[in-house]
PDB file of N, CA and C in Angstrom:
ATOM      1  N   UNK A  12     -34.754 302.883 -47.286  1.00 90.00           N
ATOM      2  CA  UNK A  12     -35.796 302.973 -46.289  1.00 90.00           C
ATOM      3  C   UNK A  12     -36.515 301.641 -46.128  1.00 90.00           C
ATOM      4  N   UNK A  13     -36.215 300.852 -47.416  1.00 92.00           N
ATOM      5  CA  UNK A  13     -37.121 299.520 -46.917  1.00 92.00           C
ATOM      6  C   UNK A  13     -36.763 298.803 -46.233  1.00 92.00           C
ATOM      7  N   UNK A  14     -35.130 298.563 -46.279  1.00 91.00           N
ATOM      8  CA  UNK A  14     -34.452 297.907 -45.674  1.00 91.00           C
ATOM      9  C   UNK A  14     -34.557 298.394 -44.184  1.00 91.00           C
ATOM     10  N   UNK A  15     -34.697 299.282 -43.678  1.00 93.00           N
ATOM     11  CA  UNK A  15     -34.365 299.460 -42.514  1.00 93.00           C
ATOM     12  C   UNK A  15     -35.641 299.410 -42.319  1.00 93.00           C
ATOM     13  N   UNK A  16     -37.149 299.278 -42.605  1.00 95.00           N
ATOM     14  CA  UNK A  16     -38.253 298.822 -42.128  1.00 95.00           C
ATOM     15  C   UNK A  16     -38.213 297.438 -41.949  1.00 95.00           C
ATOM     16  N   UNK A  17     -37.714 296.594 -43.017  1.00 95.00           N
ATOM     17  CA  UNK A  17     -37.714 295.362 -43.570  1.00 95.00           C
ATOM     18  C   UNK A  17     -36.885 294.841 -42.046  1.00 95.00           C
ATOM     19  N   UNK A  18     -35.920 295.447 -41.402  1.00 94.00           N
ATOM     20  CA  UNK A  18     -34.967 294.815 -40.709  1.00 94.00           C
ATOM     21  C   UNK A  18     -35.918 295.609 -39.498  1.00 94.00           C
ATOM     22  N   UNK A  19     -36.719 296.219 -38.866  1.00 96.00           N
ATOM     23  CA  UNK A  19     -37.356 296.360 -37.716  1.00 96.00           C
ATOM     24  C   UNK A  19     -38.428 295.568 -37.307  1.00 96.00           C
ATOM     25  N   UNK A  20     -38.958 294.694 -38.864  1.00 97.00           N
ATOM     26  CA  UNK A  20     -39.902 294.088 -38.539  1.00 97.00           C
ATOM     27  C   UNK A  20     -39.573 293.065 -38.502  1.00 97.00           C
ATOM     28  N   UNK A  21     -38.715 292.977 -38.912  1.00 96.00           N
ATOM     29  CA  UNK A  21     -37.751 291.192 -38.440  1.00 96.00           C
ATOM     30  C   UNK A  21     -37.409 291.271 -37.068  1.00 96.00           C
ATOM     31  N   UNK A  22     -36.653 292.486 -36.722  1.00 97.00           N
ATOM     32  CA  UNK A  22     -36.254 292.449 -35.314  1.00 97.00           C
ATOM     33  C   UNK A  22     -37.105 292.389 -34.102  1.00 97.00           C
ATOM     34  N   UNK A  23     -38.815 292.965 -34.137  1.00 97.00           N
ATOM     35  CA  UNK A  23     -39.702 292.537 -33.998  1.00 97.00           C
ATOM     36  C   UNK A  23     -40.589 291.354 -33.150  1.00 97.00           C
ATOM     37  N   UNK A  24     -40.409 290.708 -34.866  1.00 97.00           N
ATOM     38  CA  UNK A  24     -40.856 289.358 -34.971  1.00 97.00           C
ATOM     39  C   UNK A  24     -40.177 288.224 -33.822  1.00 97.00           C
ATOM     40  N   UNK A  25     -38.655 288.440 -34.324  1.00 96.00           N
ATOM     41  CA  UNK A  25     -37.821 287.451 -33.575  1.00 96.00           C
ATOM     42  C   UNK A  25     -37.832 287.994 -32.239  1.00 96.00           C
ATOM     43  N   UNK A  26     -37.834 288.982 -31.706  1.00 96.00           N
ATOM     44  CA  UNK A  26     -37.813 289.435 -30.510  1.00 96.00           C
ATOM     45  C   UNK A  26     -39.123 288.848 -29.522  1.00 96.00           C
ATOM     46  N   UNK A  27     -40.193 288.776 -30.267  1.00 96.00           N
ATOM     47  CA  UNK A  27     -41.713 288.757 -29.838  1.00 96.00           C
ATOM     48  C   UNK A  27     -41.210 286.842 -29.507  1.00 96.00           C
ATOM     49  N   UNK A  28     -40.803 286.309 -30.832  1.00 95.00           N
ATOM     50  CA  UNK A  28     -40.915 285.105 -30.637  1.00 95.00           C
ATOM     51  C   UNK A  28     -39.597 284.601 -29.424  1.00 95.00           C
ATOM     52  N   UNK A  29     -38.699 284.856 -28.726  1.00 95.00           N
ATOM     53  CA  UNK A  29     -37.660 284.538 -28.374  1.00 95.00           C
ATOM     54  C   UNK A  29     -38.394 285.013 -26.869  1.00 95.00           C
ATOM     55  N   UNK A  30     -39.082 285.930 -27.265  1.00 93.00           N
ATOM     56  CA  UNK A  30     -39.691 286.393 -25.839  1.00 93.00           C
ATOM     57  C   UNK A  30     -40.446 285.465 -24.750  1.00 93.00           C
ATOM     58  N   UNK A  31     -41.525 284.676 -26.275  1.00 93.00           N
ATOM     59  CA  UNK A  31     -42.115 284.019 -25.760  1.00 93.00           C
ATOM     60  C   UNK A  31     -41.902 282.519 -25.561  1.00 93.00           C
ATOM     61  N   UNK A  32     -40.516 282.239 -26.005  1.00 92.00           N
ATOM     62  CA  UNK A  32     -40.136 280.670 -25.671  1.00 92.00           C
ATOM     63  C   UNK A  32     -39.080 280.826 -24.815  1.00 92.00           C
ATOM     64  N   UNK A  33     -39.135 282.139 -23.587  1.00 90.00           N
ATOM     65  CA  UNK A  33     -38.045 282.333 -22.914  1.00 90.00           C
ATOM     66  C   UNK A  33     -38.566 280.987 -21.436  1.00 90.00           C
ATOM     67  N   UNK A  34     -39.538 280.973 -21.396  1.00 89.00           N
ATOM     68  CA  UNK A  34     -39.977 279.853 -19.967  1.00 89.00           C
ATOM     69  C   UNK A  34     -39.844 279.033 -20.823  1.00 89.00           C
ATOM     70  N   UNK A  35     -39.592 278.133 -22.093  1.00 89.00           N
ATOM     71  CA  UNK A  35     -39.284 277.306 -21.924  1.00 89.00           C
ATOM     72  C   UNK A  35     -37.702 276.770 -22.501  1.00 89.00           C
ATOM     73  N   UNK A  36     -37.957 276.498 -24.076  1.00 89.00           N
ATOM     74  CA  UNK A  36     -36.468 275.470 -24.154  1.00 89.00           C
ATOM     75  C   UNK A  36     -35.227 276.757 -24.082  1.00 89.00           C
ATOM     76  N   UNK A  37     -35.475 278.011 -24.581  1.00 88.00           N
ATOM     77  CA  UNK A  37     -34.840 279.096 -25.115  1.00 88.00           C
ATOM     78  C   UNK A  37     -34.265 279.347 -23.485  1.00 88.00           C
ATOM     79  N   UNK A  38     -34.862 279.623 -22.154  1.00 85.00           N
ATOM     80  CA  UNK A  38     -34.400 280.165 -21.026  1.00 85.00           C
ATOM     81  C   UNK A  38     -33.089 278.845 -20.811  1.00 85.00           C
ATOM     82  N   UNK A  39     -34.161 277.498 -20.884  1.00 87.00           N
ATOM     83  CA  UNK A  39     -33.001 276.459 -20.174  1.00 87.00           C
ATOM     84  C   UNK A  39     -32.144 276.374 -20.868  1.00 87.00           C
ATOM     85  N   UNK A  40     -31.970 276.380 -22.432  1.00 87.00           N
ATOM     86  CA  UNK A  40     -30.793 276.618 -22.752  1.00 87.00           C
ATOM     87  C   UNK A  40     -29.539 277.408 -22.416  1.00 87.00           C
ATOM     88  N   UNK A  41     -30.125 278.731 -22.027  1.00 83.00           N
ATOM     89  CA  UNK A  41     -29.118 279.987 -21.561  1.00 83.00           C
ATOM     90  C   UNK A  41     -28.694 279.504 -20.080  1.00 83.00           C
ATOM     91  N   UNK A  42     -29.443 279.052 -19.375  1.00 82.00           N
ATOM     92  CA  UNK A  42     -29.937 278.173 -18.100  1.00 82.00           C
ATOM     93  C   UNK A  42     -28.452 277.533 -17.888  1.00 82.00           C
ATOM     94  N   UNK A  43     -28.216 276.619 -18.696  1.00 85.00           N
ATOM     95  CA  UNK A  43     -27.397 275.075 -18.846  1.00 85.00           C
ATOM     96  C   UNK A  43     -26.398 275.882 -19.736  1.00 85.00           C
ATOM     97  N   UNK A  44     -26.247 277.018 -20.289  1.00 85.00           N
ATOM     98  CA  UNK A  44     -24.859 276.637 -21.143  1.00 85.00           C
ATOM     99  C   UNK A  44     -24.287 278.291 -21.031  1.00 85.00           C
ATOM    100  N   UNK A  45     -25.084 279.116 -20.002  1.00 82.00           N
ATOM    101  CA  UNK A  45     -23.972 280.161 -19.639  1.00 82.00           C
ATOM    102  C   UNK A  45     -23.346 280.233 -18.665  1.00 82.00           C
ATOM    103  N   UNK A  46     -22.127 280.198 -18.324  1.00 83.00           N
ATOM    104  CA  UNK A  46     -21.410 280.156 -16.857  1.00 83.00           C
ATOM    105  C   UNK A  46     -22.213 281.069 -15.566  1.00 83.00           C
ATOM    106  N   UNK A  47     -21.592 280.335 -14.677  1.00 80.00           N
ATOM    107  CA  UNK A  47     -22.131 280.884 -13.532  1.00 80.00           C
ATOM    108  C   UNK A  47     -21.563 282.682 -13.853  1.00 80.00           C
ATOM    109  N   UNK A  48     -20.451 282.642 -13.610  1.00 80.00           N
ATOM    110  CA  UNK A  48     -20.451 283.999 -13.300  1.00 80.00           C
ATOM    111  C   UNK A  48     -20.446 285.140 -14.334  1.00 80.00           C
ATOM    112  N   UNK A  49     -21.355 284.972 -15.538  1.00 77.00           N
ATOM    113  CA  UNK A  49     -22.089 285.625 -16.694  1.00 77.00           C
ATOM    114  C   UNK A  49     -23.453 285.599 -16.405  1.00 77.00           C
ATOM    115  N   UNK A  50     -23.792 284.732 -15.617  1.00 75.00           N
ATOM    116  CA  UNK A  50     -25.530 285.360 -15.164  1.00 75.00           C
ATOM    117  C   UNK A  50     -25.263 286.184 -14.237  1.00 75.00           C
ATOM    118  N   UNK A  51     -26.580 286.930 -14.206  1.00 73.00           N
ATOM    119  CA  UNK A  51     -27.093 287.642 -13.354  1.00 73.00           C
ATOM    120  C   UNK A  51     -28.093 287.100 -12.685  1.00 73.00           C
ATOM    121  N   UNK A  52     -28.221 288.658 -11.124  1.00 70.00           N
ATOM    122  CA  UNK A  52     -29.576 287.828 -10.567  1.00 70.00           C
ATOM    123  C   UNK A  52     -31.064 288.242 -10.788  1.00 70.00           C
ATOM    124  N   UNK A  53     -30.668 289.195 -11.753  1.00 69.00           N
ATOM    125  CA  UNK A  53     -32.164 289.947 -12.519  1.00 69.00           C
ATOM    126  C   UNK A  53     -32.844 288.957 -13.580  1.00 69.00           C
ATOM    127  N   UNK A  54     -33.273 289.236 -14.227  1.00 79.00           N
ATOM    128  CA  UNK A  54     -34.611 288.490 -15.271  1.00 79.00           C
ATOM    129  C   UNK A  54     -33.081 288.708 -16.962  1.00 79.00           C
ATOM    130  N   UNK A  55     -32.700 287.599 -17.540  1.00 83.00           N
ATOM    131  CA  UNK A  55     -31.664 287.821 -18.257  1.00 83.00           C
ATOM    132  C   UNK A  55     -32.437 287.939 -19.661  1.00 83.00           C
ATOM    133  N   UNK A  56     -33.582 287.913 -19.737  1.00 87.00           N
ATOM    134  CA  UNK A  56     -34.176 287.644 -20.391  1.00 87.00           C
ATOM    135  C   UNK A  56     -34.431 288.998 -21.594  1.00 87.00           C
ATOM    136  N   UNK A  57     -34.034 290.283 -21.019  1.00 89.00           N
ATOM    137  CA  UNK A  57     -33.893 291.790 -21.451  1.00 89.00           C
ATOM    138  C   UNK A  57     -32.662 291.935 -21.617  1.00 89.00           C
ATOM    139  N   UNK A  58     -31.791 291.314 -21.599  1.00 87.00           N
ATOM    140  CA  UNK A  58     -30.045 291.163 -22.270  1.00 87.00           C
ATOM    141  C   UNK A  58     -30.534 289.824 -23.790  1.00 87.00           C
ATOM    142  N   UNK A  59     -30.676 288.951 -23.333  1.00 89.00           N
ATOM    143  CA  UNK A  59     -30.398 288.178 -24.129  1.00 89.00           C
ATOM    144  C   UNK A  59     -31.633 287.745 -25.796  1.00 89.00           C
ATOM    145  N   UNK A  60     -32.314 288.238 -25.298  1.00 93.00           N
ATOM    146  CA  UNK A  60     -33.698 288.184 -26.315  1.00 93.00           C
ATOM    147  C   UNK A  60     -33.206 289.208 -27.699  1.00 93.00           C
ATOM    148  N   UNK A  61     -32.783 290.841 -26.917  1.00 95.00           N
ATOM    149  CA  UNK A  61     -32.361 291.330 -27.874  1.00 95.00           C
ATOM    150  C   UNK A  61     -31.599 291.092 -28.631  1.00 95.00           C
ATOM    151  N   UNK A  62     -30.392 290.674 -27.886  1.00 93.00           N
ATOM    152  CA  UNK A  62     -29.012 290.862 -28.773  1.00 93.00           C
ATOM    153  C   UNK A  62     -29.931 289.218 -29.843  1.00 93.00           C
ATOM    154  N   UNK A  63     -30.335 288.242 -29.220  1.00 94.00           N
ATOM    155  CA  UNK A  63     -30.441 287.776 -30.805  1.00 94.00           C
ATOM    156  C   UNK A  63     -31.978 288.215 -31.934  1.00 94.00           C
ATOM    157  N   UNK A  64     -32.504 288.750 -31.377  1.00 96.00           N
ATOM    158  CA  UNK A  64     -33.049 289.784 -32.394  1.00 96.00           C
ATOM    159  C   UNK A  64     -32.210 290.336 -33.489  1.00 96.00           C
ATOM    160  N   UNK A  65     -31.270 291.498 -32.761  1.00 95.00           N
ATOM    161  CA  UNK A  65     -30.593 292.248 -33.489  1.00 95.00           C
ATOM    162  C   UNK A  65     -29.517 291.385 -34.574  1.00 95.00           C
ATOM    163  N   UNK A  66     -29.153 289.925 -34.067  1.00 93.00           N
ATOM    164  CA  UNK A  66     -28.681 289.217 -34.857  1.00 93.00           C
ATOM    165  C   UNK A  66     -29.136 288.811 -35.773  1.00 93.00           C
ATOM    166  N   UNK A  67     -30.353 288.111 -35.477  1.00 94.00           N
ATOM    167  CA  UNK A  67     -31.562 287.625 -36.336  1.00 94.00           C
ATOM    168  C   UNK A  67     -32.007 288.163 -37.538  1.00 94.00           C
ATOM    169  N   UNK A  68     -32.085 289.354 -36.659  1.00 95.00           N
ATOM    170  CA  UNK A  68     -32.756 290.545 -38.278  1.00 95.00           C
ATOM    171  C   UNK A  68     -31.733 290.787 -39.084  1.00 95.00           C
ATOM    172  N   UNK A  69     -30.166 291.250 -37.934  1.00 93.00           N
ATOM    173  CA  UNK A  69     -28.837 291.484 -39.435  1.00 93.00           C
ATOM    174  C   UNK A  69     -28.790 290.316 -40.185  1.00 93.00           C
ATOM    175  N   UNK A  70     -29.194 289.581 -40.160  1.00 92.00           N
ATOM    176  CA  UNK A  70     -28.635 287.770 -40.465  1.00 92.00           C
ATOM    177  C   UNK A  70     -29.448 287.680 -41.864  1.00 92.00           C
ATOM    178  N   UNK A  71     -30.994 288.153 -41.573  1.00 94.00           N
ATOM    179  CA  UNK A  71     -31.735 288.152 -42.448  1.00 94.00           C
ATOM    180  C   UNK A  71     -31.495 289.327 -43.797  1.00 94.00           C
ATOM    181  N   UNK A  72     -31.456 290.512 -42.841  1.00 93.00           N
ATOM    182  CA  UNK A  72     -31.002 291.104 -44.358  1.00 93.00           C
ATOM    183  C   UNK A  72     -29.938 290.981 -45.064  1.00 93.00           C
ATOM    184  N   UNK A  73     -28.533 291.033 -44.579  1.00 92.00           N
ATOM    185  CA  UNK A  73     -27.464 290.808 -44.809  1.00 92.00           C
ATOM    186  C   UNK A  73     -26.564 289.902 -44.632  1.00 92.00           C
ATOM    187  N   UNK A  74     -27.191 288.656 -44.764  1.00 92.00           N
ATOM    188  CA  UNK A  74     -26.459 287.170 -44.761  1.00 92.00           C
ATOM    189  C   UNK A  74     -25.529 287.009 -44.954  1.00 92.00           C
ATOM    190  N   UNK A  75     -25.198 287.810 -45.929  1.00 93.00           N
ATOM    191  CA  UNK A  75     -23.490 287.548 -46.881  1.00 93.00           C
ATOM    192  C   UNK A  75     -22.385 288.472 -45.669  1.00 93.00           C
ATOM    193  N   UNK A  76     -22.878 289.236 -45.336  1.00 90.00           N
ATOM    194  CA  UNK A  76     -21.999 290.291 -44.434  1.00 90.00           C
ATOM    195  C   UNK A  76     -21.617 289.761 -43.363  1.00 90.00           C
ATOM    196  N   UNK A  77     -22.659 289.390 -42.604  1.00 89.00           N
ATOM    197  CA  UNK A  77     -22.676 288.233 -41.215  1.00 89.00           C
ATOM    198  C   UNK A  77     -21.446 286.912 -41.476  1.00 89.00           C
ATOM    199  N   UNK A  78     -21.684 286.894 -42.376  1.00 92.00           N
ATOM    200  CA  UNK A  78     -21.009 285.381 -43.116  1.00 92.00           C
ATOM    201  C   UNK A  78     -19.565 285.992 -43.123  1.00 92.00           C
ATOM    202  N   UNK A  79     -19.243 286.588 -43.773  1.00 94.00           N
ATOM    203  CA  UNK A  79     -17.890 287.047 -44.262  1.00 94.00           C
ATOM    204  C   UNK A  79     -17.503 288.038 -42.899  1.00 94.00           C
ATOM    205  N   UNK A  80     -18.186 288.628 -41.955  1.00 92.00           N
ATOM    206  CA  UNK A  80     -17.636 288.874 -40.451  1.00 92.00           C
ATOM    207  C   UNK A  80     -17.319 287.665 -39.563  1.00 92.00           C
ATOM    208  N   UNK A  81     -18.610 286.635 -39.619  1.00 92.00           N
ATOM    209  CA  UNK A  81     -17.874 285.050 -38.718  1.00 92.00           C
ATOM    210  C   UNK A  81     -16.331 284.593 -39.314  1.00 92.00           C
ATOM    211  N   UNK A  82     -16.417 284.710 -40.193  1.00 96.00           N
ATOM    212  CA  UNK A  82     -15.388 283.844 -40.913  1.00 96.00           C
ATOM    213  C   UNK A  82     -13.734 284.665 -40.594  1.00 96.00           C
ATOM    214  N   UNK A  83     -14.048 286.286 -40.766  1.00 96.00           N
ATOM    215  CA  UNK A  83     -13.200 286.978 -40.598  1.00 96.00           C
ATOM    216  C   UNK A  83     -12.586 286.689 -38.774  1.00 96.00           C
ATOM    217  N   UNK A  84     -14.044 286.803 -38.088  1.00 95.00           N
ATOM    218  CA  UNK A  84     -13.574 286.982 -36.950  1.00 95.00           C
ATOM    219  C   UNK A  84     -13.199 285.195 -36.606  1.00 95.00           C
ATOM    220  N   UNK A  85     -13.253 284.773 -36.856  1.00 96.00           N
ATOM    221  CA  UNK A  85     -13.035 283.546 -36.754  1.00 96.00           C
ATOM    222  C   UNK A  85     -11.260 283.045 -36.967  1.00 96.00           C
ATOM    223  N   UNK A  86     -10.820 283.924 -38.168  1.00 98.00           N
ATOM    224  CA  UNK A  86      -9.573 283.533 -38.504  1.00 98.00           C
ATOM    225  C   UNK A  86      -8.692 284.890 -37.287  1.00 98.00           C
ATOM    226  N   UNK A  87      -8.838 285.665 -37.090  1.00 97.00           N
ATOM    227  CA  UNK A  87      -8.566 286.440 -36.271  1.00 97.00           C
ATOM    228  C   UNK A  87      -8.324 285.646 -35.099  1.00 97.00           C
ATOM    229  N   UNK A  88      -8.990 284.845 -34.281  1.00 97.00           N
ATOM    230  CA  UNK A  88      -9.493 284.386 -33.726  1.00 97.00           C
ATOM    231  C   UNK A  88      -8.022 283.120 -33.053  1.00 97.00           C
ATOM    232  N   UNK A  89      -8.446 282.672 -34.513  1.00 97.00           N
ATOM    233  CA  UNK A  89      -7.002 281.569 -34.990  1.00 97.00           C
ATOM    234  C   UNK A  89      -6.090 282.006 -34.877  1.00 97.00           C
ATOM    235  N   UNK A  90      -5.634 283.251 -35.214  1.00 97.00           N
ATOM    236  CA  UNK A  90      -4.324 283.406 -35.490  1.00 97.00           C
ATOM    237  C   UNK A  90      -3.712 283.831 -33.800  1.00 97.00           C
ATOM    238  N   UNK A  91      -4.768 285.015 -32.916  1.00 96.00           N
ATOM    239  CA  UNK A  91      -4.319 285.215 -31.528  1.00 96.00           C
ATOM    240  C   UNK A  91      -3.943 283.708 -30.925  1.00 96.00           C
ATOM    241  N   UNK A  92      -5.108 282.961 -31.252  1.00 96.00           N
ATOM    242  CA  UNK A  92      -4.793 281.527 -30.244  1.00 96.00           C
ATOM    243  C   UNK A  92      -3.285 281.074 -31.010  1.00 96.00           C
ATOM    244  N   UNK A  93      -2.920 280.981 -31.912  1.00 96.00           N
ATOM    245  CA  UNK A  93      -1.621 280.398 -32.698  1.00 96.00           C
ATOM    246  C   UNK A  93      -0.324 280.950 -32.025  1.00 96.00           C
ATOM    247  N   UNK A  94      -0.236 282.977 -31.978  1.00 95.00           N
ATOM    248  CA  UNK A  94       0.561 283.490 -31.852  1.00 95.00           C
ATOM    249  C   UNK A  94       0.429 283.209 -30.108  1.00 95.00           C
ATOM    250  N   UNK A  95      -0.197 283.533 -29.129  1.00 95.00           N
ATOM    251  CA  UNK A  95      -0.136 282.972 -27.884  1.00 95.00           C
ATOM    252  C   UNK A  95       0.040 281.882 -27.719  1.00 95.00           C
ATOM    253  N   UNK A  96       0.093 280.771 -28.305  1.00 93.00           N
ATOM    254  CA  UNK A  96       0.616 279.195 -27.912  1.00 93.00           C
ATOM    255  C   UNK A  96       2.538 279.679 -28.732  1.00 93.00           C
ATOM    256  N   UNK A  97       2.748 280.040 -29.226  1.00 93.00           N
ATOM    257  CA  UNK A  97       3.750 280.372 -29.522  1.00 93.00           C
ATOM    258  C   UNK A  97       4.198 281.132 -28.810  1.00 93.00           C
ATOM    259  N   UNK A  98       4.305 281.924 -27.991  1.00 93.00           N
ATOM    260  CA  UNK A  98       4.732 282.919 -27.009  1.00 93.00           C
ATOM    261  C   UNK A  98       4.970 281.959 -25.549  1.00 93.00           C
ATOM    262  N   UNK A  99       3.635 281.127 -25.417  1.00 91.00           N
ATOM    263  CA  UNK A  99       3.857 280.190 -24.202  1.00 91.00           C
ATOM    264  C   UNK A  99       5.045 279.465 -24.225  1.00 91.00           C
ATOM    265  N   UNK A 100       5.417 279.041 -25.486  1.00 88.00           N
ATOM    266  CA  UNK A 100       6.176 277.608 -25.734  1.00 88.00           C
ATOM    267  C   UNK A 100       7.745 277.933 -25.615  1.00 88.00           C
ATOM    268  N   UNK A 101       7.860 279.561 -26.036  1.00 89.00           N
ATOM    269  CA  UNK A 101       9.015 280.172 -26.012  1.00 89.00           C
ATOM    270  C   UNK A 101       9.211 280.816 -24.577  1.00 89.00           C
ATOM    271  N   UNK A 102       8.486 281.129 -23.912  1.00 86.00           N
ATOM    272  CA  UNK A 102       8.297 281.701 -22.461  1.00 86.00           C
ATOM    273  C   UNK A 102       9.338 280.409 -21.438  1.00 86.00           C
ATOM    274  N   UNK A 103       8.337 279.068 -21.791  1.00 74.00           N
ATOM    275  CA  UNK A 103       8.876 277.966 -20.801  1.00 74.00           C
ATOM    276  C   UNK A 103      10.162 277.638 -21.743  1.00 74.00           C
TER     277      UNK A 103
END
């Protein structure tokens, strides 16, 4: 039970704070480095605040888990891009 208090008030926190640096560096970032046709023409600001909340707070309680999912999904990752450049090369 603490944990899952412990991780609402993180989620919270970071949410409150992401909220409020959305006019400035936090929006232009999303601004400048998400493709055109992944924005929307609504306020993105209720998509994107959360999801890194919800990151934020898993990150905090469970660091090691987060860690060992990047890494996983990461080699996953590797191996599709490997086996599709191999499929191309045999295709041509």
């Amino acid at each position: 039970m603490v944990v899952a208090l412990v991780w609402v008030i993180a989620f919270a926190v970071i949410l409150f704070l992401t909220l409020q640096s959305w006019d400035g560096a936090l929006g232009r970032f999303f601004a400048n480095r998400v493709p055109k046709h992944m924005r929307s023409t609504g306020d993105e600001r209720w998509v994107w605040c959360p999801a890194i909340a919800v990151l934020g707070a898993t990150a905090i309680i469970s660091p090691v888990d987060m860690l060992l999912t990047l890494i996983l999904l990461a080699i996953i990752i590797w191996v599709v891009k490997k086996l599709v450049g191999i499929s191309v090369d045999r295709v041509k």
